XYZ file of C-alpha atoms in Angstrom:
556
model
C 34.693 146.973 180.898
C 34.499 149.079 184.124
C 31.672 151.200 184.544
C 32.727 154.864 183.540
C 30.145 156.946 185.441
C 33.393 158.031 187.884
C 36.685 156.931 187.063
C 39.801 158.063 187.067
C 41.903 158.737 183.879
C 44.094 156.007 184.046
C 40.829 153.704 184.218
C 39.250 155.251 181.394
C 41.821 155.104 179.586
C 42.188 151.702 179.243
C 38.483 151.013 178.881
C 39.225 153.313 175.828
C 41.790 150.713 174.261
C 40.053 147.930 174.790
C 36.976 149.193 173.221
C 39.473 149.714 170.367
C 40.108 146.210 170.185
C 43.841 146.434 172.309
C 44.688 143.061 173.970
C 48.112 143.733 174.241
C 50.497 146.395 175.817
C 54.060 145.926 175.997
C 55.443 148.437 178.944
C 58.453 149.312 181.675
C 56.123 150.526 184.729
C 56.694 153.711 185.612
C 55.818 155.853 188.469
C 54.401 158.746 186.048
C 51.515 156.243 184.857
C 50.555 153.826 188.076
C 46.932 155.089 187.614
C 47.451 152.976 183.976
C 48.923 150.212 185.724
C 46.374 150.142 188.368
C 43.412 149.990 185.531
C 45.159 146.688 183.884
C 45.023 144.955 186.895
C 41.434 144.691 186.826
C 41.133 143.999 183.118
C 41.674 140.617 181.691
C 41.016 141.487 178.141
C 44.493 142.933 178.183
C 47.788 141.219 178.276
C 50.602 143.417 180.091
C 53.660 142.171 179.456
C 56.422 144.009 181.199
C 59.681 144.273 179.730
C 63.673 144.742 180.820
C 64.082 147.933 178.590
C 62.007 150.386 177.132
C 64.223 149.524 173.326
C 62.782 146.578 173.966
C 59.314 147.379 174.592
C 58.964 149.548 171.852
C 60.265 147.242 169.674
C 57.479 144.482 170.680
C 54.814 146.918 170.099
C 56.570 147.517 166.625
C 56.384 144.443 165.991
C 52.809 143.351 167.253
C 51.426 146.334 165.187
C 53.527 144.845 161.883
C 51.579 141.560 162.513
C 48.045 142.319 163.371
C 47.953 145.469 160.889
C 46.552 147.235 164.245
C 48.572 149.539 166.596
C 50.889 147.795 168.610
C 50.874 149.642 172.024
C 53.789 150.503 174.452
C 53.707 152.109 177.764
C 56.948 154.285 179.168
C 57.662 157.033 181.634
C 58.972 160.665 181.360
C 62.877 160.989 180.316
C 64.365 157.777 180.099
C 61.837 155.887 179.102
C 60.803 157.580 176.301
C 64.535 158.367 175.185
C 64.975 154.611 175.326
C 61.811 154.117 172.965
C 62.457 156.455 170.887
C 64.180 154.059 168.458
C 61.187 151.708 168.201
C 59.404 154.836 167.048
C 61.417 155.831 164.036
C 61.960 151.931 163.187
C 57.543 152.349 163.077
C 57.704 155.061 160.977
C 59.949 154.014 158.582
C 58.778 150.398 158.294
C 55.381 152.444 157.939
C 53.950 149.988 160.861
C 50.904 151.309 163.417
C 52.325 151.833 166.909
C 51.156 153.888 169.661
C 53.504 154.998 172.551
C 52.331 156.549 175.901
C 54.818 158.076 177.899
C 53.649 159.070 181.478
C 54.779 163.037 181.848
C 54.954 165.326 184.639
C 51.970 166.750 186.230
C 50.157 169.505 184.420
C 51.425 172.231 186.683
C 54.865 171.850 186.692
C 55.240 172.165 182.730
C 57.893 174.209 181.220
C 60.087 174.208 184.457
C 62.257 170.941 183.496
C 60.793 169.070 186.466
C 62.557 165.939 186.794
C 62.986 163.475 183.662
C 60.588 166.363 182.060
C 60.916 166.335 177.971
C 59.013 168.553 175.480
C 57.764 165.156 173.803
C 55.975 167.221 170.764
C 59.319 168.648 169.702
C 61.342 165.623 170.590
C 59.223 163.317 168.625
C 58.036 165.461 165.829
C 60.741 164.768 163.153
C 59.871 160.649 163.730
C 55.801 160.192 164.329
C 53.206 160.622 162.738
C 51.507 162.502 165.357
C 52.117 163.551 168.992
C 49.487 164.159 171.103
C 48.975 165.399 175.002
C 45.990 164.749 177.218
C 45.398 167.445 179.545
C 41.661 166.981 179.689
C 40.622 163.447 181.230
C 37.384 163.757 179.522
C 38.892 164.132 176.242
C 40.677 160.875 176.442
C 37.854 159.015 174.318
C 38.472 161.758 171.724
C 42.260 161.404 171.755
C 42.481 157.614 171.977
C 40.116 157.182 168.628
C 42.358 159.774 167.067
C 45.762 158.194 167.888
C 44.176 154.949 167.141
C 42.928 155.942 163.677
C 45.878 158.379 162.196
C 48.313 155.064 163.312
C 46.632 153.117 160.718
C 45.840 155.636 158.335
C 46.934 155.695 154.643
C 51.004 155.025 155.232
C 50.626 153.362 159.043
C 53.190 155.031 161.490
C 53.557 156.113 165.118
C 51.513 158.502 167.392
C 53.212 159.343 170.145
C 50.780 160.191 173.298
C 52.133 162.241 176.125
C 50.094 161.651 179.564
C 50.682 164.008 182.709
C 50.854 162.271 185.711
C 47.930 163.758 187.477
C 45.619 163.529 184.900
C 45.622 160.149 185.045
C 44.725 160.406 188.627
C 42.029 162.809 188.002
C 38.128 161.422 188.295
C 35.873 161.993 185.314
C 32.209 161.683 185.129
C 30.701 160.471 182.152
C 33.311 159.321 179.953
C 32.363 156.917 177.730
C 34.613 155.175 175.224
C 34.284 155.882 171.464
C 33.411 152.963 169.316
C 36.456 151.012 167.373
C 37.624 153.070 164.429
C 38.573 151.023 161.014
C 41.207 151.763 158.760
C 39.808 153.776 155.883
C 39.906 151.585 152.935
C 40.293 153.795 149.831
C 38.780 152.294 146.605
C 40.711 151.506 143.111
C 39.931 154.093 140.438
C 38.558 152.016 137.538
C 39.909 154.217 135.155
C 43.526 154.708 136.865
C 43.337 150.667 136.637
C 42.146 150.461 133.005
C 45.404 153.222 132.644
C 47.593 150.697 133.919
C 46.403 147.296 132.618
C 47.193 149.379 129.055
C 50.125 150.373 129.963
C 50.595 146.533 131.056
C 49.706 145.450 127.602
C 52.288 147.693 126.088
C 55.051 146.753 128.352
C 57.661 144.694 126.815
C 59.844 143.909 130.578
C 57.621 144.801 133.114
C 58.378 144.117 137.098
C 56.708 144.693 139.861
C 58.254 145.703 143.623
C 55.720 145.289 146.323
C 55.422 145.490 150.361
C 55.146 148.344 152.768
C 52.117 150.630 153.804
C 48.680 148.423 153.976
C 50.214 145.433 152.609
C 48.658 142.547 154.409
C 47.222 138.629 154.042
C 44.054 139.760 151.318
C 46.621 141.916 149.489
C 48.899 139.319 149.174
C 46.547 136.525 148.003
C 44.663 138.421 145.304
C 48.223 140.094 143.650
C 49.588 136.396 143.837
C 46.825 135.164 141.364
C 47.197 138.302 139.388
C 50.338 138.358 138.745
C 50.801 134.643 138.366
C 47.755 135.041 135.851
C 50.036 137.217 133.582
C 53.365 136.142 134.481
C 54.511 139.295 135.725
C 57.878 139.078 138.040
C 57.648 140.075 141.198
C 60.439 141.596 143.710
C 59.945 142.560 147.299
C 60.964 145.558 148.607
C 63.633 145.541 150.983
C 63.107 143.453 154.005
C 59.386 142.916 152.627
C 60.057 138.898 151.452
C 56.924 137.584 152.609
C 55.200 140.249 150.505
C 53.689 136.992 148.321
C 54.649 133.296 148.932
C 58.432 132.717 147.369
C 57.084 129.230 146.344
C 54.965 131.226 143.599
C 56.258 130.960 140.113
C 56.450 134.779 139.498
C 58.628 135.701 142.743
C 61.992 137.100 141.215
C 63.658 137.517 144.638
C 64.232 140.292 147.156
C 65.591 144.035 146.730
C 67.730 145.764 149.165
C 71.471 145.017 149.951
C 73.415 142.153 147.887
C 69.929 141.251 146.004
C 70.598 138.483 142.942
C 72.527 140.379 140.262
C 69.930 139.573 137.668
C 67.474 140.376 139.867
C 68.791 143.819 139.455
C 69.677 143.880 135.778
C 65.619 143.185 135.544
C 65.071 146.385 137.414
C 67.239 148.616 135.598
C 66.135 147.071 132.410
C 62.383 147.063 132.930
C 60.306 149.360 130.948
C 57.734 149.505 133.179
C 58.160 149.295 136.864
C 54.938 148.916 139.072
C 56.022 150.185 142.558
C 52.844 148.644 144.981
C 52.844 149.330 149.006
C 56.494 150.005 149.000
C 57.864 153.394 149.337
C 61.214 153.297 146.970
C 63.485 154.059 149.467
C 66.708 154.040 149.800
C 67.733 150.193 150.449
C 64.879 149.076 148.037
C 66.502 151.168 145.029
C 70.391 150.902 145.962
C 70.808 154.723 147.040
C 68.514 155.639 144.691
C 70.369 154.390 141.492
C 68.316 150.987 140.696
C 65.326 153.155 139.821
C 66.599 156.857 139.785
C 63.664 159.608 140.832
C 63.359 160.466 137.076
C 64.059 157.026 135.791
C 64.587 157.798 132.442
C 63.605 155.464 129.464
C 60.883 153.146 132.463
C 57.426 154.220 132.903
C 56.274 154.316 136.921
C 53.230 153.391 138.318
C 53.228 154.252 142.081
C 51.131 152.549 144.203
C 50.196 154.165 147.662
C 47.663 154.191 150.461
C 48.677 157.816 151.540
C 48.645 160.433 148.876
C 51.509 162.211 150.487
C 53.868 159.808 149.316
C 52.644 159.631 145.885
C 55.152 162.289 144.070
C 56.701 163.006 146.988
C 60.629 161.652 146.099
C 59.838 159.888 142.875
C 57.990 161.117 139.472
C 55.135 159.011 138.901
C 53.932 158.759 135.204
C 50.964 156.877 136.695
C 49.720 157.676 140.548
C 47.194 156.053 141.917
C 46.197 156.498 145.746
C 44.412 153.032 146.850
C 44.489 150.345 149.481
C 46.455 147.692 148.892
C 43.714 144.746 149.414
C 41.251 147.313 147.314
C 43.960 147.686 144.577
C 44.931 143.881 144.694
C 41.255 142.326 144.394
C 40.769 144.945 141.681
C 43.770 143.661 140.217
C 42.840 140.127 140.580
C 39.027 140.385 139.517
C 40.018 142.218 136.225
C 39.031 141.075 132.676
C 42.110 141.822 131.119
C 43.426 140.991 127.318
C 46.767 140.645 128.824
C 48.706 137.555 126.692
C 50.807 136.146 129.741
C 54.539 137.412 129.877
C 57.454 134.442 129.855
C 59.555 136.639 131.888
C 57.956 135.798 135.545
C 58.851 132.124 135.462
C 62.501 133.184 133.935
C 62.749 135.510 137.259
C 61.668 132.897 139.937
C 64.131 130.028 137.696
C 67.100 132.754 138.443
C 66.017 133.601 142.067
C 65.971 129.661 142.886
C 69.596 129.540 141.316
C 70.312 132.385 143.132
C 69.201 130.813 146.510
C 70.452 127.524 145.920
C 73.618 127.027 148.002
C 77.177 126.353 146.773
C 79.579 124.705 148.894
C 82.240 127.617 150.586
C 85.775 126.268 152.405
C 84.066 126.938 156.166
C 84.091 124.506 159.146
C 80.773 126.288 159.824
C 78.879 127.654 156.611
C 75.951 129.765 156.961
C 74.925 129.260 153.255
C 74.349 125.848 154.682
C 73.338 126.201 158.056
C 70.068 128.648 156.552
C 69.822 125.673 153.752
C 69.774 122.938 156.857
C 66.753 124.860 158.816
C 64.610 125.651 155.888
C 64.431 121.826 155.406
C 63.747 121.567 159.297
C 61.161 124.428 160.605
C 57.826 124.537 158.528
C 56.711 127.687 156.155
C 55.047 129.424 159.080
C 58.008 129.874 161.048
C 58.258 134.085 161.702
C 62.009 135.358 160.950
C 62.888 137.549 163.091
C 66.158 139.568 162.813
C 67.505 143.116 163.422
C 70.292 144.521 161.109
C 73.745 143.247 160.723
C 75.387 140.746 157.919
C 74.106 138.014 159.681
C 70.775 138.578 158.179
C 72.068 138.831 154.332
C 72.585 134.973 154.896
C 68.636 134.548 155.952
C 67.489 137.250 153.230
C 69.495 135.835 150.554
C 68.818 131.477 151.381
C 65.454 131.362 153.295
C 62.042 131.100 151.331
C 59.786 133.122 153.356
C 56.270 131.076 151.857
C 54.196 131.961 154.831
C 52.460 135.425 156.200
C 53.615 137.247 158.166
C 56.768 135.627 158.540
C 59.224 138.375 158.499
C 60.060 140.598 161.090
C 62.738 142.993 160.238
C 63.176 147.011 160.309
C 63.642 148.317 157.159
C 65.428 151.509 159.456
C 68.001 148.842 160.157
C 67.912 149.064 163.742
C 70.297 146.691 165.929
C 68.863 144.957 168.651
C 65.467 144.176 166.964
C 65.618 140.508 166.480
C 65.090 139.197 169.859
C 62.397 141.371 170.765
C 60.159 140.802 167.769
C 60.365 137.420 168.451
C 59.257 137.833 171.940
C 56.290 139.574 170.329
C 55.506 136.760 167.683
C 55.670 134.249 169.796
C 53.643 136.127 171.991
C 50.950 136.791 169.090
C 51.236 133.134 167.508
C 52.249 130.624 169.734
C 51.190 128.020 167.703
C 53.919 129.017 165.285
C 57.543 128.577 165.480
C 59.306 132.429 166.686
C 63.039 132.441 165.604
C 65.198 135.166 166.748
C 68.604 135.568 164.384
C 71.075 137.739 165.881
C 75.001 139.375 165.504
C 76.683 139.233 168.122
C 76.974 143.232 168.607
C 73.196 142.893 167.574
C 72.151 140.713 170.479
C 73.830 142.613 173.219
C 71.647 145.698 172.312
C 68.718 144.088 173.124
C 69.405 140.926 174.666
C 68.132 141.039 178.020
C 64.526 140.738 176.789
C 65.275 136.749 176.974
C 63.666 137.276 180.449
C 60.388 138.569 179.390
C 60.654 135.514 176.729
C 60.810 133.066 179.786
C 58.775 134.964 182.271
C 55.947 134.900 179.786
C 56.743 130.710 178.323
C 57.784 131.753 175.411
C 58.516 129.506 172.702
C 61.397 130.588 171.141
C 64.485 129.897 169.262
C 67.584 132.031 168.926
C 70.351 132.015 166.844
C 72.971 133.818 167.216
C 76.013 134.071 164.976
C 79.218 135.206 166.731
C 82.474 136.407 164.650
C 83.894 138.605 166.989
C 83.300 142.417 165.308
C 80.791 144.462 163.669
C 80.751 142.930 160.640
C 79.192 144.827 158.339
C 81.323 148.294 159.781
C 84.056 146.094 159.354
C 83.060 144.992 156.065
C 82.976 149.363 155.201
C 85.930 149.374 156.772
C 87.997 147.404 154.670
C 86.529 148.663 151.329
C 87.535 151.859 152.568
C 90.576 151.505 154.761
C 91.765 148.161 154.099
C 93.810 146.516 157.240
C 93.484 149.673 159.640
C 91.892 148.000 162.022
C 89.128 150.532 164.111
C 86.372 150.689 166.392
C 84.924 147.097 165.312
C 86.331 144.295 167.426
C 84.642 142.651 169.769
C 85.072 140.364 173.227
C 82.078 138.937 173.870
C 80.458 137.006 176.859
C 80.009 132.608 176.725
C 77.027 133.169 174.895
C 75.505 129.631 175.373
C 76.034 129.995 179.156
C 73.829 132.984 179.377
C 70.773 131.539 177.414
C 71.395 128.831 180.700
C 71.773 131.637 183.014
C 68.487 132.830 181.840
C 66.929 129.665 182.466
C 67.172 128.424 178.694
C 68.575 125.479 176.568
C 71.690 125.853 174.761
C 74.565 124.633 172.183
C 77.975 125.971 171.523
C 78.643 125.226 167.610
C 81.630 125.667 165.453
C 80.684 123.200 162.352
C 78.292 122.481 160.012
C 77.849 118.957 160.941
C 77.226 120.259 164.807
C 74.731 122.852 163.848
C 72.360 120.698 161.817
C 72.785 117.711 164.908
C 71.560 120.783 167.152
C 68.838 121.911 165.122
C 67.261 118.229 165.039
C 67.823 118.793 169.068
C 65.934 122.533 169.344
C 63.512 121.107 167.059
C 61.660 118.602 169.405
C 62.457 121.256 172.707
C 60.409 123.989 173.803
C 60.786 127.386 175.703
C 63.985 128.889 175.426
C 67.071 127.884 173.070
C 69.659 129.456 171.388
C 72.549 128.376 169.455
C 76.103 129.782 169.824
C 77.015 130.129 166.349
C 80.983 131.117 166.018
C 82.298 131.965 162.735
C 85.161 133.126 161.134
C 85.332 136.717 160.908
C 86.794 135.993 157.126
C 82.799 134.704 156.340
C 81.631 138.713 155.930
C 78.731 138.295 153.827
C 76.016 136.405 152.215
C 77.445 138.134 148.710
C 80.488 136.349 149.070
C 82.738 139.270 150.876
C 85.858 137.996 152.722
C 88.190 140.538 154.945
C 91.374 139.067 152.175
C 89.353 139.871 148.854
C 88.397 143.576 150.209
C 92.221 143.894 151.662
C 93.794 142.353 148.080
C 91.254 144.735 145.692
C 93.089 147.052 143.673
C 93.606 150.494 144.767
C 93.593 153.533 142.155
């Protein structure tokens, strides 16, 4: 760390983030912050890995942040940049992930004239961060980088949004000295509010639990698995949470969210108690709100929550209890309960496995298959890594996500995700296999981020399934106006020759037979590779969807 009796604010900065444990910053340089750029030269503690587009970058700090449990950081300038990373900030705060984003501003003095590329950042990004913050002191920037730093990870973990003027940065400071690393409060479990619910527990006849979201990380995860394998109590994930506990365990009754396992869902609606842990009910997790209603009549709810603010906030609670997750779990786990062991956990996981298994469909190229084919060829710790589409459904609905963390998708359902999450996992765990799954549409938002994944040796694998439209608009479309075709077709680029263009590996597939030869291939490569997947646009969906059932439907 540079010695602080004069620096500028760009230097201090930095020595500011690295004493709060940053090693990591994902950024498109800018002009407004060179004085930044200038500090990471000289400081090998930090990794700056510079990125084709600021969607991009933000969406690699998302993702870092969803891995580590600690902010993922992301540099950007005025205007563009932080337009462009905007969407990585409302995918942090509603995947409830830490994430800090500095956008270099203009200089202090030319404020409120809309200088060029000049944004009011604290109205712009109020409605999707936690906080947003402006530095116009330099020798508050210790202050303001342990505040970002802590609110991030805070109770429900989000975005703080940091707006730097240009000249600040350049301005010396005496003096400033860096604030030691802050820690995530950890708020204890209530023995009485857990007494409350292990009764309630007892008296449940079809209890379920749903768990994943705010705080949820590796000690969570291994003391719920042994509680609620010690009582047989089935467990869902919420959406896009899978890896939530190991799917291998015998209580894991599969995953909420779109198309989940139809008896998955009966269990929900039928449960009499529903224990909501981490996960915030939203809208994906509880089917618009109708798999668990906000009053749920005839179910008991115990909410779950590291932030109090979401406790009550859409849903009526009949028990709330504000706790970290890892507290809550251990106190879970280290319990002496009189519990006698439910039957109805291994029943769930025997349904989910059915549910999962695959059943042959009349495609030259199945995807039930081809997600069947590399489950038996990449090990548990492979990281997922998709953005939103149909394409996923087949992943959510056929691969066992047993290892942690080994899911990387937004719950906001942001396109374009995929590829750069993977850039940041393989980034953060090289020693683990990164897999990027993409659309089509979905890999042209993002795509060019292949060239940070080479520049930087990534190891990475990429597949991308290609049916010519938007599928799942297309999917709406035909529920809704069946055969007027609108808005949803696509012509799309030789998709293999651009992973080679990029300096990758590459195969063109059409079949079954020629996907599962290629996978044997990626599997022994390293670097770059990506398979051209190209499907029928009649394969919609996971759930079974084709474009002639939706068009053949009866109308009323």
């Amino acid at each position: 760390m540079t010695d602080t009796s004069k620096v500028n604010g760009g230097r201090l900065l930095v020595d500011c983030l690295i004493a709060q444990g940053a090693d990591r910053i994902f950024t498109v340089p800018g002009e407004s912050f060179l004085a930044v750029l200038d500090a990471l030269h000289d400081s090998p503690e930090v990794q700056t890995v510079v990125c084709r587009q600021e969607g991009g970058a933000a969406f690699m700090a998302c993702a870092d942040g969803a891995m580590t449990g600690r902010p993922g950081i992301c540099f950007v300038t005025r205007g563009p940049g932080a337009t462009n990373a905007s969407i990585g900030v409302h995918v942090a705060m509603q995947d409830s992930q830490p994430m800090l984003l500095f956008i270099g501003d203009v200089d202090r003095g030319m404020k409120d004239r809309e200088g060029f590329q000049e944004v009011d950042f604290g109205q712009m990004f109020a409605p999707l961060a936690k906080l947003v913050l402006r530095i116009d002191d330099p020798k508050r920037i210790p202050e303001y980088i342990a505040r970002a730093w802590s609110v991030a990870q805070s109770g429900r973990p989000g975005p703080v949004v940091i707006a730097l003027p240009e000249d600040m940065l350049l301005e010396d400071v005496s003096g400033g000295v860096p604030r030691p690393a802050v820690h995530r409060a950890a708020q204890a479990m209530c023995p009485d509010a857990m007494g409350v619910l292990m009764r309630m527990i007892e008296d449940a006849a079809s209890p379920v639990a749903i768990i994943g979201g705010a705080g949820w990380h590796a000690k969570a995860r291994e003391h719920f698995t042994r509680f609620a394998e010690r009582i047989g109590l089935p467990v869902a994930g919420a959406f896009r949470r899978q890896d939530a506990i190991s799917n291998a365990s015998k209580v894991w009754a599969g995953n909420l969210g779109y198309g989940p396992g139809p008896k998955l869902a009966q269990r929900i609606k039928k449960a009499d108690l529903v224990i909501a842990i981490g996960a915030r009910l939203g809208e994906a997790t509880t089917d618009s709100y109708t798999l668990i209603t906000p009053e749920h009549p005839g179910q008991l709810l115990v909410h779950i929550h590291p932030d109090p603010e979401e406790l009550g906030r859409v849903y009526r609670p009949d028990l709330a209890i504000c706790a970290d997750m890892a507290e809550f779990a251990e106190a879970a786990d280290y319990w002496d309960d009189d519990i006698v062991p439910f039957d109805a956990g291994e029943e769930a996981h025997n349904e989910w496995l059915d549910w999962t298994t695959a059943k042959p469909a009349p495609y030259a190229l199945d995807m039930a298959a081809c997600v069947t084919a590399m489950r038996e060829t990449f090990p548990d710790d492979s990281i997922i890594c998709n953005g939103a589409g149909n394409f996923s459904g087949w992943w959510h609905r056929y691969w066992h996500y047993n290892g942690f963390p080994t899911q990387l998708a937004p719950t906001a359902g942001a396109m374009g995700y995929g590829v750069p999450a993977a850039v940041a996992a393989a980034l953060r765990h090289p020693e683990r296999q990164a897999i990027a799954l993409a659309g089509d549409g979905d890999f042209l938002m993002n795509g060019q981020e292949l060239a940070t994944a080479v520049q930087y040796g990534c190891d990475l694998l990429v597949v991308l399934v290609d049916n010519g439209v938007y599928g799942t608009i297309r999917m709406h479309q035909e529920r809704e106006f069946p055969e007027r075709v609108s808005g949803t077709t696509l012509v799309n680029p030789d998709f293999a020759a651009l992973a080679i263009a990029y300096g990758g590996w590459s195969r063109r597939i059409e079949s079954t037979e020629e996907f599962v030869a290629a996978l044997a291939e990626a599997k022994d490569l390293k670097g770059l590779r990506l398979l051209h997947l190209l499907i029928e646009p009649e394969q919609l969906s996971a759930g079974g969807a084709t474009i002639s059932g939706l068009r053949a439907r009866p109308r009323s």
